[in-house]
PDB file of C-alpha atoms in Angstrom:
ATOM      1  CA  MET C   1      52.517  68.186 174.864  1.00 56.00           C
ATOM      2  CA  LYS C   2      53.597  69.948 171.370  1.00 58.00           C
ATOM      3  CA  ASP C   3      52.709  73.951 170.622  1.00 68.00           C
ATOM      4  CA  GLN C   4      51.087  72.281 167.604  1.00 78.00           C
ATOM      5  CA  PHE C   5      48.664  68.678 167.740  1.00 80.00           C
ATOM      6  CA  SER C   6      45.258  68.062 166.221  1.00 83.00           C
ATOM      7  CA  LEU C   7      42.924  65.853 167.308  1.00 85.00           C
ATOM      8  CA  ASP C   8      40.666  63.090 165.404  1.00 84.00           C
ATOM      9  CA  ILE C   9      38.626  60.238 165.916  1.00 84.00           C
ATOM     10  CA  GLN C  10      39.339  57.294 163.234  1.00 82.00           C
ATOM     11  CA  VAL C  11      36.646  55.595 164.908  1.00 83.00           C
ATOM     12  CA  PRO C  12      33.491  56.663 165.626  1.00 83.00           C
ATOM     13  CA  CYS C  13      32.038  54.854 168.564  1.00 84.00           C
ATOM     14  CA  SER C  14      28.001  53.588 168.270  1.00 83.00           C
ATOM     15  CA  GLU C  15      27.459  54.253 171.564  1.00 86.00           C
ATOM     16  CA  ASN C  16      24.681  56.628 173.320  1.00 86.00           C
ATOM     17  CA  PHE C  17      26.099  59.214 175.040  1.00 85.00           C
ATOM     18  CA  SER C  18      22.861  60.090 176.053  1.00 81.00           C
ATOM     19  CA  GLN C  19      22.112  56.548 178.427  1.00 85.00           C
ATOM     20  CA  PHE C  20      26.239  57.145 180.065  1.00 88.00           C
ATOM     21  CA  THR C  21      26.198  57.981 183.782  1.00 90.00           C
ATOM     22  CA  PRO C  22      26.379  61.424 183.832  1.00 90.00           C
ATOM     23  CA  THR C  23      30.006  62.494 185.927  1.00 89.00           C
ATOM     24  CA  PRO C  24      31.596  66.072 186.328  1.00 86.00           C
ATOM     25  CA  ASN C  25      32.939  66.322 182.753  1.00 86.00           C
ATOM     26  CA  GLY C  26      31.146  64.128 180.449  1.00 88.00           C
ATOM     27  CA  GLY C  27      29.660  60.458 181.214  1.00 91.00           C
ATOM     28  CA  PHE C  28      30.966  56.934 181.955  1.00 93.00           C
ATOM     29  CA  CYS C  29      30.535  54.187 179.408  1.00 91.00           C
ATOM     30  CA  SER C  30      29.453  51.265 180.803  1.00 89.00           C
ATOM     31  CA  SER C  31      30.847  49.320 177.647  1.00 87.00           C
ATOM     32  CA  CYS C  32      34.537  50.548 177.417  1.00 84.00           C
ATOM     33  CA  GLU C  33      34.325  51.146 181.731  1.00 88.00           C
ATOM     34  CA  LYS C  34      35.868  54.859 180.906  1.00 88.00           C
ATOM     35  CA  GLU C  35      34.597  58.549 181.211  1.00 91.00           C
ATOM     36  CA  VAL C  36      33.794  60.069 177.699  1.00 91.00           C
ATOM     37  CA  ILE C  37      35.041  63.371 178.066  1.00 90.00           C
ATOM     38  CA  ASP C  38      32.347  66.105 176.685  1.00 89.00           C
ATOM     39  CA  PHE C  39      33.862  68.447 174.665  1.00 87.00           C
ATOM     40  CA  THR C  40      31.297  69.831 172.980  1.00 84.00           C
ATOM     41  CA  THR C  41      31.134  72.649 176.023  1.00 79.00           C
ATOM     42  CA  MET C  42      34.650  73.216 176.307  1.00 85.00           C
ATOM     43  CA  SER C  43      36.579  76.285 174.397  1.00 85.00           C
ATOM     44  CA  ALA C  44      39.463  76.205 171.994  1.00 84.00           C
ATOM     45  CA  GLU C  45      40.881  77.037 174.555  1.00 86.00           C
ATOM     46  CA  ASP C  46      40.038  74.936 177.192  1.00 86.00           C
ATOM     47  CA  THR C  47      40.414  71.623 174.779  1.00 85.00           C
ATOM     48  CA  ILE C  48      44.238  72.612 174.382  1.00 85.00           C
ATOM     49  CA  ALA C  49      44.813  73.068 178.310  1.00 86.00           C
ATOM     50  CA  PHE C  50      43.264  69.676 178.497  1.00 87.00           C
ATOM     51  CA  PHE C  51      45.293  67.981 176.113  1.00 82.00           C
ATOM     52  CA  LYS C  52      48.528  69.775 177.509  1.00 79.00           C
ATOM     53  CA  ASN C  53      48.557  67.489 180.154  1.00 70.00           C
ATOM     54  CA  ARG C  54      50.041  64.492 178.936  1.00 60.00           C
ATOM     55  CA  SER C  55      48.329  61.802 181.050  1.00 64.00           C
ATOM     56  CA  ASN C  56      44.759  62.811 178.764  1.00 62.00           C
ATOM     57  CA  LYS C  57      46.239  61.695 175.568  1.00 65.00           C
ATOM     58  CA  ASN C  58      44.254  58.319 175.906  1.00 79.00           C
ATOM     59  CA  THR C  59      41.066  60.010 176.189  1.00 87.00           C
ATOM     60  CA  CYS C  60      37.345  59.018 175.161  1.00 90.00           C
ATOM     61  CA  GLY C  61      35.793  62.090 174.148  1.00 90.00           C
ATOM     62  CA  ARG C  62      33.041  63.350 172.310  1.00 88.00           C
ATOM     63  CA  PHE C  63      32.884  66.250 169.941  1.00 87.00           C
ATOM     64  CA  ASN C  64      31.561  68.389 167.733  1.00 80.00           C
ATOM     65  CA  SER C  65      32.833  68.029 163.689  1.00 76.00           C
ATOM     66  CA  GLN C  66      34.665  71.312 163.857  1.00 74.00           C
ATOM     67  CA  GLN C  67      36.615  71.088 166.930  1.00 80.00           C
ATOM     68  CA  LEU C  68      38.471  67.445 165.034  1.00 78.00           C
ATOM     69  CA  LYS C  69      41.093  70.312 164.129  1.00 80.00           C
ATOM     70  CA  HIS C  70      44.703  71.718 164.096  1.00 78.00           C
ATOM     71  CA  TYR C  71      45.799  73.843 167.808  1.00 81.00           C
ATOM     72  CA  ASN C  72      48.940  76.390 167.918  1.00 77.00           C
ATOM     73  CA  ASN C  73      49.426  75.973 171.354  1.00 69.00           C
ATOM     74  CA  LYS C  74      51.667  79.302 170.403  1.00 66.00           C
ATOM     75  CA  PRO C  75      51.524  82.321 172.122  1.00 60.00           C
ATOM     76  CA  LYS C  76      50.397  85.026 169.931  1.00 57.00           C
ATOM     77  CA  GLN C  77      51.857  87.803 168.415  1.00 56.00           C
ATOM     78  CA  GLU C  78      50.922  91.279 168.391  1.00 51.00           C
ATOM     79  CA  LYS C  79      49.922  92.145 165.429  1.00 50.00           C
ATOM     80  CA  LYS C  80      46.109  93.473 165.716  1.00 50.00           C
ATOM     81  CA  LEU C  81      47.855  96.627 167.372  1.00 48.00           C
ATOM     82  CA  SER C  82      49.463  97.376 163.633  1.00 54.00           C
ATOM     83  CA  PHE C  83      45.952  96.794 162.001  1.00 52.00           C
ATOM     84  CA  PHE C  84      44.240  99.745 164.310  1.00 54.00           C
ATOM     85  CA  VAL C  85      47.317 101.884 163.893  1.00 52.00           C
ATOM     86  CA  GLY C  86      46.548 101.001 160.142  1.00 55.00           C
ATOM     87  CA  ILE C  87      42.508 101.724 159.877  1.00 56.00           C
ATOM     88  CA  GLY C  88      43.367 104.608 162.313  1.00 58.00           C
ATOM     89  CA  LEU C  89      45.625 106.061 160.080  1.00 53.00           C
ATOM     90  CA  ALA C  90      43.209 105.777 157.079  1.00 56.00           C
ATOM     91  CA  CYS C  91      40.589 107.497 159.086  1.00 57.00           C
ATOM     92  CA  LEU C  92      42.911 110.612 160.705  1.00 52.00           C
ATOM     93  CA  SER C  93      43.660 110.505 156.548  1.00 53.00           C
ATOM     94  CA  LEU C  94      39.797 111.281 155.487  1.00 53.00           C
ATOM     95  CA  PHE C  95      39.197 113.725 158.220  1.00 52.00           C
ATOM     96  CA  SER C  96      42.184 115.361 157.473  1.00 51.00           C
ATOM     97  CA  PHE C  97      41.362 115.555 153.596  1.00 48.00           C
ATOM     98  CA  GLY C  98      37.515 116.446 154.900  1.00 51.00           C
ATOM     99  CA  THR C  99      38.913 119.335 156.600  1.00 50.00           C
ATOM    100  CA  MET C 100      41.135 120.926 153.893  1.00 48.00           C
ATOM    101  CA  GLN C 101      38.022 121.108 151.496  1.00 49.00           C
ATOM    102  CA  ALA C 102      36.200 122.586 153.633  1.00 47.00           C
ATOM    103  CA  GLN C 103      38.745 125.504 153.889  1.00 51.00           C
ATOM    104  CA  ASP C 104      39.159 125.268 150.205  1.00 50.00           C
ATOM    105  CA  ILE C 105      35.574 126.293 149.560  1.00 45.00           C
ATOM    106  CA  LYS C 106      35.494 129.727 151.387  1.00 49.00           C
ATOM    107  CA  THR C 107      35.505 131.708 147.746  1.00 47.00           C
ATOM    108  CA  GLN C 108      32.746 132.967 145.753  1.00 46.00           C
ATOM    109  CA  SER C 109      29.288 131.186 144.862  1.00 48.00           C
ATOM    110  CA  GLU C 110      30.633 130.102 141.711  1.00 50.00           C
ATOM    111  CA  ASP C 111      33.514 128.061 143.292  1.00 52.00           C
ATOM    112  CA  LEU C 112      31.735 126.774 146.136  1.00 42.00           C
ATOM    113  CA  LYS C 113      29.642 125.009 143.667  1.00 50.00           C
ATOM    114  CA  ASN C 114      32.483 123.206 141.977  1.00 52.00           C
ATOM    115  CA  ASP C 115      34.716 122.049 145.344  1.00 50.00           C
ATOM    116  CA  ALA C 116      31.452 120.808 146.674  1.00 43.00           C
ATOM    117  CA  SER C 117      30.620 118.453 143.433  1.00 42.00           C
ATOM    118  CA  LYS C 118      34.886 117.536 143.851  1.00 45.00           C
ATOM    119  CA  PHE C 119      34.628 116.963 147.605  1.00 39.00           C
ATOM    120  CA  ARG C 120      31.434 114.624 146.615  1.00 44.00           C
ATOM    121  CA  ILE C 121      33.388 112.942 144.260  1.00 40.00           C
ATOM    122  CA  THR C 122      36.234 112.156 146.325  1.00 43.00           C
ATOM    123  CA  LYS C 123      34.564 110.724 148.924  1.00 47.00           C
ATOM    124  CA  HIS C 124      33.674 108.013 147.207  1.00 53.00           C
ATOM    125  CA  LYS C 125      37.163 107.208 145.969  1.00 63.00           C
ATOM    126  CA  LYS C 126      38.521 104.254 146.996  1.00 66.00           C
ATOM    127  CA  ASP C 127      40.825 105.113 149.850  1.00 72.00           C
ATOM    128  CA  ILE C 128      39.838 102.515 153.011  1.00 77.00           C
ATOM    129  CA  THR C 129      42.927 100.240 153.588  1.00 79.00           C
ATOM    130  CA  ILE C 130      41.337  97.230 155.567  1.00 83.00           C
ATOM    131  CA  LYS C 131      43.431  94.523 156.937  1.00 83.00           C
ATOM    132  CA  GLY C 132      42.790  92.854 160.144  1.00 85.00           C
ATOM    133  CA  TYR C 133      42.091  88.836 161.177  1.00 86.00           C
ATOM    134  CA  VAL C 134      39.739  85.837 161.094  1.00 84.00           C
ATOM    135  CA  THR C 135      39.175  83.728 164.312  1.00 82.00           C
ATOM    136  CA  ASN C 136      37.361  80.967 165.351  1.00 78.00           C
ATOM    137  CA  GLU C 137      36.829  80.588 169.216  1.00 75.00           C
ATOM    138  CA  SER C 138      39.324  82.866 169.294  1.00 77.00           C
ATOM    139  CA  LEU C 139      41.894  81.471 167.207  1.00 80.00           C
ATOM    140  CA  PRO C 140      43.164  81.728 164.047  1.00 82.00           C
ATOM    141  CA  LEU C 141      41.970  80.175 161.186  1.00 82.00           C
ATOM    142  CA  PRO C 142      44.278  80.027 158.411  1.00 86.00           C
ATOM    143  CA  GLY C 143      43.232  79.812 154.806  1.00 86.00           C
ATOM    144  CA  ALA C 144      39.581  81.854 155.042  1.00 85.00           C
ATOM    145  CA  THR C 145      39.012  83.437 152.016  1.00 88.00           C
ATOM    146  CA  ILE C 146      37.775  87.366 151.704  1.00 90.00           C
ATOM    147  CA  TYR C 147      36.604  88.715 148.636  1.00 90.00           C
ATOM    148  CA  LEU C 148      35.128  92.034 147.485  1.00 92.00           C
ATOM    149  CA  GLU C 149      31.551  90.813 146.567  1.00 90.00           C
ATOM    150  CA  GLY C 150      30.482  91.353 142.742  1.00 88.00           C
ATOM    151  CA  THR C 151      34.265  91.302 141.816  1.00 89.00           C
ATOM    152  CA  LYS C 152      36.888  87.941 141.979  1.00 87.00           C
ATOM    153  CA  ILE C 153      39.448  90.262 143.923  1.00 91.00           C
ATOM    154  CA  GLY C 154      40.103  88.901 146.862  1.00 91.00           C
ATOM    155  CA  ILE C 155      42.558  86.647 149.260  1.00 92.00           C
ATOM    156  CA  GLN C 156      43.311  84.503 151.660  1.00 90.00           C
ATOM    157  CA  THR C 157      44.001  84.602 155.660  1.00 89.00           C
ATOM    158  CA  ASP C 158      47.941  83.501 156.139  1.00 91.00           C
ATOM    159  CA  PHE C 159      48.766  80.659 159.029  1.00 89.00           C
ATOM    160  CA  ASP C 160      48.375  83.452 161.586  1.00 88.00           C
ATOM    161  CA  GLY C 161      44.494  83.828 160.037  1.00 87.00           C
ATOM    162  CA  TYR C 162      45.715  87.823 159.280  1.00 88.00           C
ATOM    163  CA  PHE C 163      45.211  89.278 155.562  1.00 90.00           C
ATOM    164  CA  GLU C 164      45.630  92.086 154.102  1.00 88.00           C
ATOM    165  CA  PHE C 165      42.849  92.898 151.498  1.00 89.00           C
ATOM    166  CA  PRO C 166      44.870  93.903 148.222  1.00 90.00           C
ATOM    167  CA  GLU C 167      42.570  96.751 147.273  1.00 89.00           C
ATOM    168  CA  LYS C 168      41.410  99.838 148.800  1.00 84.00           C
ATOM    169  CA  LEU C 169      37.828  99.612 149.533  1.00 84.00           C
ATOM    170  CA  LYS C 170      34.790 102.649 149.572  1.00 84.00           C
ATOM    171  CA  LYS C 171      31.286 103.218 150.746  1.00 80.00           C
ATOM    172  CA  GLY C 172      28.854 101.105 149.963  1.00 86.00           C
ATOM    173  CA  ASP C 173      31.634  97.938 149.126  1.00 89.00           C
ATOM    174  CA  VAL C 174      30.753  94.479 150.732  1.00 89.00           C
ATOM    175  CA  LEU C 175      33.296  92.135 151.881  1.00 89.00           C
ATOM    176  CA  VAL C 176      32.553  88.153 152.348  1.00 87.00           C
ATOM    177  CA  PHE C 177      34.241  85.911 154.810  1.00 86.00           C
ATOM    178  CA  SER C 178      34.080  81.576 153.667  1.00 82.00           C
ATOM    179  CA  TYR C 179      35.822  79.158 154.687  1.00 78.00           C
ATOM    180  CA  ILE C 180      34.944  75.272 154.118  1.00 68.00           C
ATOM    181  CA  GLY C 181      32.330  74.328 156.141  1.00 65.00           C
ATOM    182  CA  MET C 182      31.019  77.526 157.832  1.00 71.00           C
ATOM    183  CA  GLU C 183      28.190  80.128 157.175  1.00 72.00           C
ATOM    184  CA  SER C 184      29.686  82.755 154.946  1.00 77.00           C
ATOM    185  CA  GLN C 185      29.814  86.214 156.589  1.00 83.00           C
ATOM    186  CA  LYS C 186      29.578  89.758 155.192  1.00 85.00           C
ATOM    187  CA  VAL C 187      30.527  93.315 156.221  1.00 86.00           C
ATOM    188  CA  VAL C 188      29.677  96.633 154.513  1.00 85.00           C
ATOM    189  CA  ILE C 189      31.180  99.550 154.441  1.00 78.00           C
ATOM    190  CA  ASN C 190      28.540 102.046 155.338  1.00 71.00           C
ATOM    191  CA  ASN C 191      30.898 105.280 155.218  1.00 61.00           C
ATOM    192  CA  GLU C 192      34.178 106.804 155.033  1.00 51.00           C
ATOM    193  CA  HIS C 193      34.489 105.940 159.258  1.00 51.00           C
ATOM    194  CA  SER C 194      33.053 101.815 159.250  1.00 48.00           C
ATOM    195  CA  ALA C 195      36.725 101.120 158.866  1.00 48.00           C
ATOM    196  CA  SER C 196      37.617 101.718 162.403  1.00 46.00           C
ATOM    197  CA  LYS C 197      33.906  99.470 163.327  1.00 42.00           C
ATOM    198  CA  ILE C 198      35.483  96.552 161.513  1.00 52.00           C
ATOM    199  CA  GLU C 199      34.925  93.497 163.981  1.00 49.00           C
ATOM    200  CA  LEU C 200      37.506  91.206 161.961  1.00 52.00           C
ATOM    201  CA  GLN C 201      37.491  88.044 164.364  1.00 53.00           C
ATOM    202  CA  ILE C 202      34.420  86.973 163.269  1.00 55.00           C
ATOM    203  CA  ASP C 203      32.681  83.627 164.684  1.00 55.00           C
ATOM    204  CA  MET C 204      31.960  81.421 161.756  1.00 56.00           C
ATOM    205  CA  LYS C 205      29.442  79.016 162.266  1.00 57.00           C
ATOM    206  CA  MET C 206      29.829  75.429 161.239  1.00 56.00           C
ATOM    207  CA  ASP C 207      27.444  72.708 160.328  1.00 48.00           C
ATOM    208  CA  THR C 208      26.886  70.500 163.602  1.00 52.00           C
ATOM    209  CA  CYS C 209      27.951  67.049 163.801  1.00 60.00           C
ATOM    210  CA  ILE C 210      28.124  64.915 166.923  1.00 64.00           C
ATOM    211  CA  LEU C 211      30.956  62.464 166.337  1.00 65.00           C
ATOM    212  CA  MET C 212      32.360  59.925 169.847  1.00 74.00           C
ATOM    213  CA  GLY C 213      35.071  58.266 170.163  1.00 73.00           C
ATOM    214  CA  LYS C 214      38.423  57.357 171.267  1.00 77.00           C
ATOM    215  CA  VAL C 215      40.406  60.704 170.049  1.00 79.00           C
ATOM    216  CA  ALA C 216      43.809  60.428 168.552  1.00 75.00           C
ATOM    217  CA  VAL C 217      46.093  62.785 169.441  1.00 77.00           C
ATOM    218  CA  LYS C 218      48.744  63.777 166.975  1.00 73.00           C
ATOM    219  CA  GLU C 219      51.907  65.865 167.544  1.00 70.00           C
ATOM    220  CA  VAL C 220      53.619  68.139 165.008  1.00 57.00           C
ATOM    221  CA  PHE C 221      57.037  67.490 165.628  1.00 54.00           C
ATOM    222  CA  THR C 222      59.870  70.342 163.765  1.00 51.00           C
ATOM    223  CA  SER C 223      63.085  69.321 162.832  1.00 49.00           C
ATOM    224  CA  LYS C 224      66.272  70.863 164.247  1.00 53.00           C
ATOM    225  CA  LYS C 225      68.833  72.358 162.229  1.00 51.00           C
ATOM    226  CA  ARG C 226      71.973  70.012 161.856  1.00 53.00           C
ATOM    227  CA  ASN C 227      75.580  72.002 162.252  1.00 52.00           C
TER     228      ASN C 227
END
């Protein structure tokens, strides 16, 4: 099995799965005289592991509609560290800036008011960088849209589900995560420190539609370079 493949049911079956004889992996269809694997209870990793075995290619299965998609079995690149490092640096900058402001307002009463006023203005500036991953069932979700609520500013995730928002954010900003067929998710920047607490691996729920039938497994081949 290649690192990348897609699953599809080209001709859905009209049999009633609830009337099948239960088996350890699903149910036995008397019409087809074969076992129908119930993938609706499997995770993406379990589905990948199942189809890595070539003997499982001639399979009848029962799927949620969102499971009939492209699968990437390549090991994930450890880019997540860079996201947390970036967020950590952003938070460290905010802490350092706040400390510097605190040191500067040890002057006369009038200067204290002026400095405090400047600090209040400064901490609401757009100085929070947001970047990370959007996933579905622990797998990258390429093409997901992230935009700033109330604006047309946004970006889409790349093939690895990675994104870096094109503008810095401030307290009160709302990021909206959306994908076709999934429920949109919102993340609010509550304060200067919330960037380090944003959970970007959002489990985006989809409308459920059960399909059953013979599984078409299409492997993705890459062309070899000619010498």
